[in-house]
Amino acid sequence: MLYDILAVTVTIALLALTIYLIPMVKELKKTAISVRRFFDNTEENLGPLIKELKETASQANRISTGAREGVDKMLNFLEIIEDTGKTIKSINSVVRNTGNTLLITLTALGFGIRKGLIVFLKGFLKGGDKDGR
């Protein structure tokens, strides 16, 4: 008799537990289906997005490579301009120094020839004195 009561109690407990668990299992099944749909939808939407991100990253890499090459060319160009400027400055210094010396020499020579001609002509035309006056 004790076993009969115990068996009935266990059966009632299992029945109550089953009645309680059935709605919970249904909810778990609905949740699992929703999660599966969510993941399928997310995978569907993320596939093209990931592809676009890869393309964008590839384009950005190409652009940055081109920009880097452009900067390198610009730096080389600026170095050439700097060297040209230094060369022009050196040539300018040489011309200025040589030009000044040449100009002074030619000016002095011109004045000397002029003065000599004046003295010679005055002396020649007047019959001049010993000093050419």
Short mmCIF file of N, CA and C in Angstrom, two decimals:
data_model
loop_
_atom_site.label_atom_id
_atom_site.label_comp_id
_atom_site.label_asym_id
_atom_site.label_seq_id
_atom_site.Cartn_x
_atom_site.Cartn_y
_atom_site.Cartn_z
N MET A 1 0.81 -1.16 0.00
CA MET A 1 0.00 0.00 0.00
C MET A 1 0.88 1.27 0.00
N LEU A 2 1.88 1.25 0.74
CA LEU A 2 2.81 2.38 0.79
C LEU A 2 3.44 2.60 -0.59
N TYR A 3 3.76 1.50 -1.23
CA TYR A 3 4.32 1.61 -2.57
C TYR A 3 3.30 2.16 -3.57
N ASP A 4 2.07 1.81 -3.36
CA ASP A 4 1.02 2.31 -4.24
C ASP A 4 0.88 3.83 -4.09
N ILE A 5 0.91 4.31 -2.86
CA ILE A 5 0.78 5.75 -2.60
C ILE A 5 2.01 6.48 -3.16
N LEU A 6 3.13 5.86 -2.95
CA LEU A 6 4.37 6.45 -3.45
C LEU A 6 4.34 6.48 -4.98
N ALA A 7 3.87 5.46 -5.63
CA ALA A 7 3.81 5.40 -7.09
C ALA A 7 2.83 6.44 -7.62
N VAL A 8 1.68 6.60 -6.95
CA VAL A 8 0.69 7.59 -7.36
C VAL A 8 1.28 9.00 -7.18
N THR A 9 1.97 9.25 -6.09
CA THR A 9 2.57 10.56 -5.81
C THR A 9 3.62 10.88 -6.87
N VAL A 10 4.45 9.93 -7.18
CA VAL A 10 5.49 10.14 -8.18
C VAL A 10 4.84 10.38 -9.55
N THR A 11 3.79 9.65 -9.86
CA THR A 11 3.10 9.81 -11.12
C THR A 11 2.46 11.19 -11.21
N ILE A 12 1.83 11.65 -10.12
CA ILE A 12 1.22 12.98 -10.10
C ILE A 12 2.31 14.05 -10.23
N ALA A 13 3.42 13.85 -9.56
CA ALA A 13 4.52 14.82 -9.64
C ALA A 13 5.07 14.88 -11.06
N LEU A 14 5.26 13.74 -11.70
CA LEU A 14 5.74 13.69 -13.07
C LEU A 14 4.73 14.32 -14.03
N LEU A 15 3.43 14.09 -13.77
CA LEU A 15 2.39 14.67 -14.60
C LEU A 15 2.38 16.20 -14.46
N ALA A 16 2.52 16.70 -13.22
CA ALA A 16 2.55 18.15 -12.98
C ALA A 16 3.79 18.76 -13.63
N LEU A 17 4.89 18.07 -13.48
CA LEU A 17 6.13 18.55 -14.09
C LEU A 17 6.00 18.58 -15.62
N THR A 18 5.42 17.55 -16.18
CA THR A 18 5.23 17.50 -17.62
C THR A 18 4.30 18.61 -18.09
N ILE A 19 3.21 18.83 -17.37
CA ILE A 19 2.27 19.90 -17.73
C ILE A 19 2.98 21.26 -17.64
N TYR A 20 3.81 21.44 -16.67
CA TYR A 20 4.54 22.69 -16.51
C TYR A 20 5.61 22.83 -17.61
N LEU A 21 6.28 21.73 -17.98
CA LEU A 21 7.38 21.78 -18.94
C LEU A 21 6.92 21.91 -20.39
N ILE A 22 5.71 21.44 -20.72
CA ILE A 22 5.24 21.49 -22.10
C ILE A 22 5.20 22.92 -22.63
N PRO A 23 4.59 23.91 -21.93
CA PRO A 23 4.61 25.28 -22.46
C PRO A 23 6.04 25.84 -22.55
N MET A 24 6.86 25.46 -21.58
CA MET A 24 8.23 25.94 -21.59
C MET A 24 8.99 25.37 -22.79
N VAL A 25 8.79 24.12 -23.12
CA VAL A 25 9.44 23.51 -24.27
C VAL A 25 8.94 24.15 -25.56
N LYS A 26 7.62 24.47 -25.61
CA LYS A 26 7.06 25.15 -26.79
C LYS A 26 7.70 26.53 -26.96
N GLU A 27 7.86 27.25 -25.87
CA GLU A 27 8.50 28.56 -25.93
C GLU A 27 9.97 28.44 -26.35
N LEU A 28 10.64 27.43 -25.82
CA LEU A 28 12.03 27.20 -26.23
C LEU A 28 12.11 26.89 -27.72
N LYS A 29 11.15 26.13 -28.23
CA LYS A 29 11.13 25.80 -29.65
C LYS A 29 10.89 27.06 -30.48
N LYS A 30 9.93 27.90 -30.04
CA LYS A 30 9.67 29.17 -30.74
C LYS A 30 10.91 30.06 -30.72
N THR A 31 11.56 30.11 -29.58
CA THR A 31 12.76 30.93 -29.44
C THR A 31 13.87 30.41 -30.35
N ALA A 32 14.04 29.11 -30.40
CA ALA A 32 15.07 28.51 -31.25
C ALA A 32 14.78 28.81 -32.72
N ILE A 33 13.49 28.74 -33.12
CA ILE A 33 13.12 29.05 -34.50
C ILE A 33 13.40 30.52 -34.80
N SER A 34 13.06 31.40 -33.86
CA SER A 34 13.32 32.84 -34.05
C SER A 34 14.81 33.11 -34.16
N VAL A 35 15.57 32.47 -33.31
CA VAL A 35 17.03 32.66 -33.35
C VAL A 35 17.58 32.16 -34.68
N ARG A 36 17.09 31.02 -35.15
CA ARG A 36 17.54 30.47 -36.42
C ARG A 36 17.20 31.44 -37.57
N ARG A 37 15.96 31.97 -37.56
CA ARG A 37 15.57 32.94 -38.59
C ARG A 37 16.46 34.19 -38.53
N PHE A 38 16.69 34.66 -37.31
CA PHE A 38 17.54 35.84 -37.13
C PHE A 38 18.93 35.60 -37.72
N PHE A 39 19.53 34.46 -37.38
CA PHE A 39 20.87 34.16 -37.90
C PHE A 39 20.87 33.98 -39.41
N ASP A 40 19.84 33.32 -39.94
CA ASP A 40 19.75 33.17 -41.40
C ASP A 40 19.63 34.53 -42.08
N ASN A 41 18.77 35.39 -41.54
CA ASN A 41 18.56 36.73 -42.09
C ASN A 41 19.84 37.56 -41.97
N THR A 42 20.47 37.48 -40.83
CA THR A 42 21.71 38.22 -40.61
C THR A 42 22.80 37.74 -41.57
N GLU A 43 22.91 36.45 -41.74
CA GLU A 43 23.90 35.90 -42.66
C GLU A 43 23.61 36.35 -44.09
N GLU A 44 22.33 36.36 -44.45
CA GLU A 44 21.93 36.81 -45.78
C GLU A 44 22.31 38.27 -46.00
N ASN A 45 22.07 39.12 -45.00
CA ASN A 45 22.35 40.56 -45.14
C ASN A 45 23.83 40.88 -44.98
N LEU A 46 24.52 40.12 -44.15
CA LEU A 46 25.94 40.42 -43.91
C LEU A 46 26.83 39.96 -45.05
N GLY A 47 26.42 38.96 -45.80
CA GLY A 47 27.24 38.47 -46.91
C GLY A 47 27.58 39.57 -47.90
N PRO A 48 26.57 40.26 -48.48
CA PRO A 48 26.89 41.36 -49.40
C PRO A 48 27.63 42.50 -48.72
N LEU A 49 27.28 42.76 -47.47
CA LEU A 49 27.95 43.85 -46.74
C LEU A 49 29.44 43.54 -46.56
N ILE A 50 29.75 42.30 -46.21
CA ILE A 50 31.15 41.91 -46.04
C ILE A 50 31.87 41.99 -47.38
N LYS A 51 31.19 41.58 -48.46
CA LYS A 51 31.79 41.68 -49.79
C LYS A 51 32.09 43.14 -50.14
N GLU A 52 31.15 44.03 -49.86
CA GLU A 52 31.36 45.47 -50.13
C GLU A 52 32.50 46.02 -49.27
N LEU A 53 32.57 45.59 -48.01
CA LEU A 53 33.65 46.05 -47.15
C LEU A 53 35.01 45.60 -47.67
N LYS A 54 35.07 44.37 -48.18
CA LYS A 54 36.33 43.89 -48.75
C LYS A 54 36.71 44.71 -49.98
N GLU A 55 35.73 45.02 -50.84
CA GLU A 55 36.00 45.83 -52.02
C GLU A 55 36.44 47.24 -51.63
N THR A 56 35.78 47.81 -50.62
CA THR A 56 36.14 49.14 -50.16
C THR A 56 37.56 49.16 -49.59
N ALA A 57 37.89 48.13 -48.82
CA ALA A 57 39.24 48.04 -48.26
C ALA A 57 40.27 47.90 -49.38
N SER A 58 39.94 47.12 -50.40
CA SER A 58 40.85 46.96 -51.53
C SER A 58 41.05 48.28 -52.27
N GLN A 59 39.95 49.00 -52.49
CA GLN A 59 40.05 50.31 -53.15
C GLN A 59 40.86 51.29 -52.30
N ALA A 60 40.63 51.27 -51.00
CA ALA A 60 41.39 52.16 -50.10
C ALA A 60 42.88 51.83 -50.16
N ASN A 61 43.20 50.55 -50.24
CA ASN A 61 44.61 50.16 -50.36
C ASN A 61 45.21 50.66 -51.66
N ARG A 62 44.45 50.53 -52.76
CA ARG A 62 44.96 51.02 -54.05
C ARG A 62 45.15 52.53 -54.01
N ILE A 63 44.19 53.24 -53.42
CA ILE A 63 44.29 54.70 -53.33
C ILE A 63 45.49 55.11 -52.49
N SER A 64 45.66 54.45 -51.34
CA SER A 64 46.79 54.82 -50.48
C SER A 64 48.12 54.49 -51.14
N THR A 65 48.16 53.40 -51.91
CA THR A 65 49.39 53.06 -52.65
C THR A 65 49.69 54.14 -53.69
N GLY A 66 48.65 54.55 -54.42
CA GLY A 66 48.82 55.62 -55.41
C GLY A 66 49.25 56.92 -54.76
N ALA A 67 48.64 57.23 -53.63
CA ALA A 67 49.00 58.47 -52.92
C ALA A 67 50.45 58.40 -52.44
N ARG A 68 50.85 57.24 -51.94
CA ARG A 68 52.23 57.07 -51.47
C ARG A 68 53.21 57.26 -52.63
N GLU A 69 52.88 56.68 -53.80
CA GLU A 69 53.74 56.86 -54.97
C GLU A 69 53.78 58.32 -55.40
N GLY A 70 52.63 59.00 -55.34
CA GLY A 70 52.58 60.42 -55.69
C GLY A 70 53.43 61.25 -54.75
N VAL A 71 53.37 60.94 -53.47
CA VAL A 71 54.17 61.68 -52.48
C VAL A 71 55.66 61.44 -52.73
N ASP A 72 56.02 60.19 -53.04
CA ASP A 72 57.42 59.89 -53.34
C ASP A 72 57.90 60.67 -54.56
N LYS A 73 57.08 60.72 -55.61
CA LYS A 73 57.44 61.48 -56.80
C LYS A 73 57.57 62.96 -56.48
N MET A 74 56.65 63.48 -55.64
CA MET A 74 56.69 64.89 -55.27
C MET A 74 57.95 65.19 -54.47
N LEU A 75 58.33 64.29 -53.58
CA LEU A 75 59.56 64.50 -52.80
C LEU A 75 60.78 64.52 -53.72
N ASN A 76 60.81 63.60 -54.68
CA ASN A 76 61.93 63.60 -55.65
C ASN A 76 61.94 64.90 -56.44
N PHE A 77 60.77 65.36 -56.87
CA PHE A 77 60.67 66.60 -57.62
C PHE A 77 61.17 67.78 -56.78
N LEU A 78 60.76 67.81 -55.51
CA LEU A 78 61.20 68.90 -54.63
C LEU A 78 62.71 68.86 -54.39
N GLU A 79 63.27 67.65 -54.32
CA GLU A 79 64.73 67.55 -54.19
C GLU A 79 65.43 68.10 -55.43
N ILE A 80 64.86 67.79 -56.60
CA ILE A 80 65.43 68.31 -57.85
C ILE A 80 65.35 69.83 -57.87
N ILE A 81 64.21 70.37 -57.44
CA ILE A 81 64.05 71.83 -57.39
C ILE A 81 65.05 72.44 -56.41
N GLU A 82 65.24 71.77 -55.27
CA GLU A 82 66.20 72.28 -54.29
C GLU A 82 67.61 72.29 -54.87
N ASP A 83 67.99 71.20 -55.54
CA ASP A 83 69.32 71.15 -56.16
C ASP A 83 69.47 72.22 -57.23
N THR A 84 68.42 72.41 -58.03
CA THR A 84 68.45 73.45 -59.07
C THR A 84 68.60 74.83 -58.43
N GLY A 85 67.87 75.08 -57.35
CA GLY A 85 67.99 76.36 -56.65
C GLY A 85 69.40 76.60 -56.13
N LYS A 86 70.01 75.55 -55.58
CA LYS A 86 71.39 75.69 -55.09
C LYS A 86 72.34 75.99 -56.25
N THR A 87 72.13 75.31 -57.37
CA THR A 87 72.98 75.54 -58.54
C THR A 87 72.83 76.97 -59.04
N ILE A 88 71.59 77.44 -59.13
CA ILE A 88 71.34 78.82 -59.58
C ILE A 88 71.96 79.81 -58.62
N LYS A 89 71.87 79.54 -57.32
CA LYS A 89 72.47 80.43 -56.33
C LYS A 89 73.99 80.48 -56.51
N SER A 90 74.60 79.31 -56.74
CA SER A 90 76.06 79.27 -56.95
C SER A 90 76.44 80.04 -58.21
N ILE A 91 75.69 79.82 -59.29
CA ILE A 91 75.96 80.53 -60.54
C ILE A 91 75.80 82.03 -60.33
N ASN A 92 74.76 82.41 -59.61
CA ASN A 92 74.51 83.83 -59.33
C ASN A 92 75.67 84.44 -58.56
N SER A 93 76.18 83.73 -57.57
CA SER A 93 77.31 84.24 -56.79
C SER A 93 78.54 84.41 -57.68
N VAL A 94 78.79 83.41 -58.51
CA VAL A 94 79.96 83.49 -59.41
C VAL A 94 79.80 84.65 -60.37
N VAL A 95 78.62 84.77 -60.98
CA VAL A 95 78.38 85.86 -61.93
C VAL A 95 78.49 87.20 -61.24
N ARG A 96 77.93 87.31 -60.04
CA ARG A 96 77.97 88.58 -59.32
C ARG A 96 79.41 88.96 -59.01
N ASN A 97 80.17 88.01 -58.47
CA ASN A 97 81.57 88.30 -58.13
C ASN A 97 82.38 88.60 -59.39
N THR A 98 82.23 87.77 -60.40
CA THR A 98 82.96 87.98 -61.64
C THR A 98 82.47 89.25 -62.33
N GLY A 99 81.17 89.45 -62.34
CA GLY A 99 80.59 90.63 -62.98
C GLY A 99 81.05 91.91 -62.32
N ASN A 100 81.07 91.93 -60.99
CA ASN A 100 81.51 93.14 -60.28
C ASN A 100 82.97 93.44 -60.60
N THR A 101 83.79 92.42 -60.55
CA THR A 101 85.21 92.63 -60.84
C THR A 101 85.39 93.08 -62.28
N LEU A 102 84.70 92.43 -63.21
CA LEU A 102 84.79 92.79 -64.61
C LEU A 102 84.26 94.19 -64.84
N LEU A 103 83.14 94.53 -64.20
CA LEU A 103 82.56 95.86 -64.36
C LEU A 103 83.49 96.93 -63.83
N ILE A 104 84.09 96.69 -62.67
CA ILE A 104 85.02 97.65 -62.09
C ILE A 104 86.24 97.81 -63.01
N THR A 105 86.74 96.70 -63.51
CA THR A 105 87.90 96.76 -64.40
C THR A 105 87.57 97.52 -65.68
N LEU A 106 86.42 97.19 -66.29
CA LEU A 106 86.04 97.88 -67.52
C LEU A 106 85.77 99.37 -67.28
N THR A 107 85.15 99.68 -66.15
CA THR A 107 84.90 101.09 -65.82
C THR A 107 86.20 101.84 -65.64
N ALA A 108 87.12 101.23 -64.88
CA ALA A 108 88.42 101.88 -64.66
C ALA A 108 89.17 102.04 -65.98
N LEU A 109 89.12 100.99 -66.81
CA LEU A 109 89.77 101.07 -68.10
C LEU A 109 89.14 102.16 -68.96
N GLY A 110 87.82 102.25 -68.93
CA GLY A 110 87.10 103.29 -69.68
C GLY A 110 87.49 104.68 -69.22
N PHE A 111 87.52 104.89 -67.90
CA PHE A 111 87.92 106.19 -67.38
C PHE A 111 89.37 106.50 -67.74
N GLY A 112 90.21 105.49 -67.64
CA GLY A 112 91.63 105.69 -67.97
C GLY A 112 91.80 106.08 -69.43
N ILE A 113 91.11 105.36 -70.32
CA ILE A 113 91.20 105.67 -71.76
C ILE A 113 90.64 107.07 -72.01
N ARG A 114 89.52 107.38 -71.39
CA ARG A 114 88.89 108.71 -71.57
C ARG A 114 89.84 109.81 -71.13
N LYS A 115 90.37 109.63 -69.92
CA LYS A 115 91.28 110.65 -69.38
C LYS A 115 92.53 110.77 -70.26
N GLY A 116 93.04 109.64 -70.68
CA GLY A 116 94.22 109.66 -71.54
C GLY A 116 93.93 110.36 -72.86
N LEU A 117 92.76 110.08 -73.46
CA LEU A 117 92.39 110.73 -74.71
C LEU A 117 92.21 112.23 -74.52
N ILE A 118 91.60 112.60 -73.39
CA ILE A 118 91.39 114.03 -73.13
C ILE A 118 92.74 114.74 -73.03
N VAL A 119 93.62 114.16 -72.24
CA VAL A 119 94.94 114.76 -72.08
C VAL A 119 95.67 114.79 -73.41
N PHE A 120 95.61 113.69 -74.16
CA PHE A 120 96.29 113.63 -75.45
C PHE A 120 95.71 114.66 -76.42
N LEU A 121 94.41 114.73 -76.49
CA LEU A 121 93.78 115.67 -77.42
C LEU A 121 94.04 117.11 -77.02
N LYS A 122 93.97 117.41 -75.73
CA LYS A 122 94.27 118.78 -75.29
C LYS A 122 95.71 119.15 -75.64
N GLY A 123 96.59 118.21 -75.39
CA GLY A 123 98.00 118.46 -75.68
C GLY A 123 98.24 118.55 -77.17
N PHE A 124 97.59 117.75 -77.94
CA PHE A 124 97.79 117.73 -79.37
C PHE A 124 97.20 118.97 -80.03
N LEU A 125 96.01 119.36 -79.56
CA LEU A 125 95.35 120.52 -80.16
C LEU A 125 96.00 121.83 -79.73
N LYS A 126 96.46 121.95 -78.49
CA LYS A 126 97.05 123.20 -78.01
C LYS A 126 98.54 123.21 -78.22
N GLY A 127 99.07 122.20 -78.49
CA GLY A 127 100.51 122.13 -78.56
C GLY A 127 101.03 121.78 -77.19
N GLY A 128 100.19 121.90 -76.22
CA GLY A 128 100.31 121.47 -74.85
C GLY A 128 101.63 121.72 -74.15
N ASP A 129 101.56 121.69 -72.89
CA ASP A 129 102.75 121.79 -72.07
C ASP A 129 103.20 120.38 -71.70
N LYS A 130 104.16 120.36 -70.85
CA LYS A 130 104.79 119.10 -70.47
C LYS A 130 103.81 118.18 -69.76
N ASP A 131 102.88 118.73 -68.99
CA ASP A 131 101.91 117.91 -68.24
C ASP A 131 100.68 117.57 -69.07
N GLY A 132 100.55 118.11 -70.26
CA GLY A 132 99.40 117.83 -71.09
C GLY A 132 98.26 118.74 -70.81
N ARG A 133 98.57 119.93 -70.20
CA ARG A 133 97.50 120.87 -69.85
C ARG A 133 97.41 121.97 -70.80
#
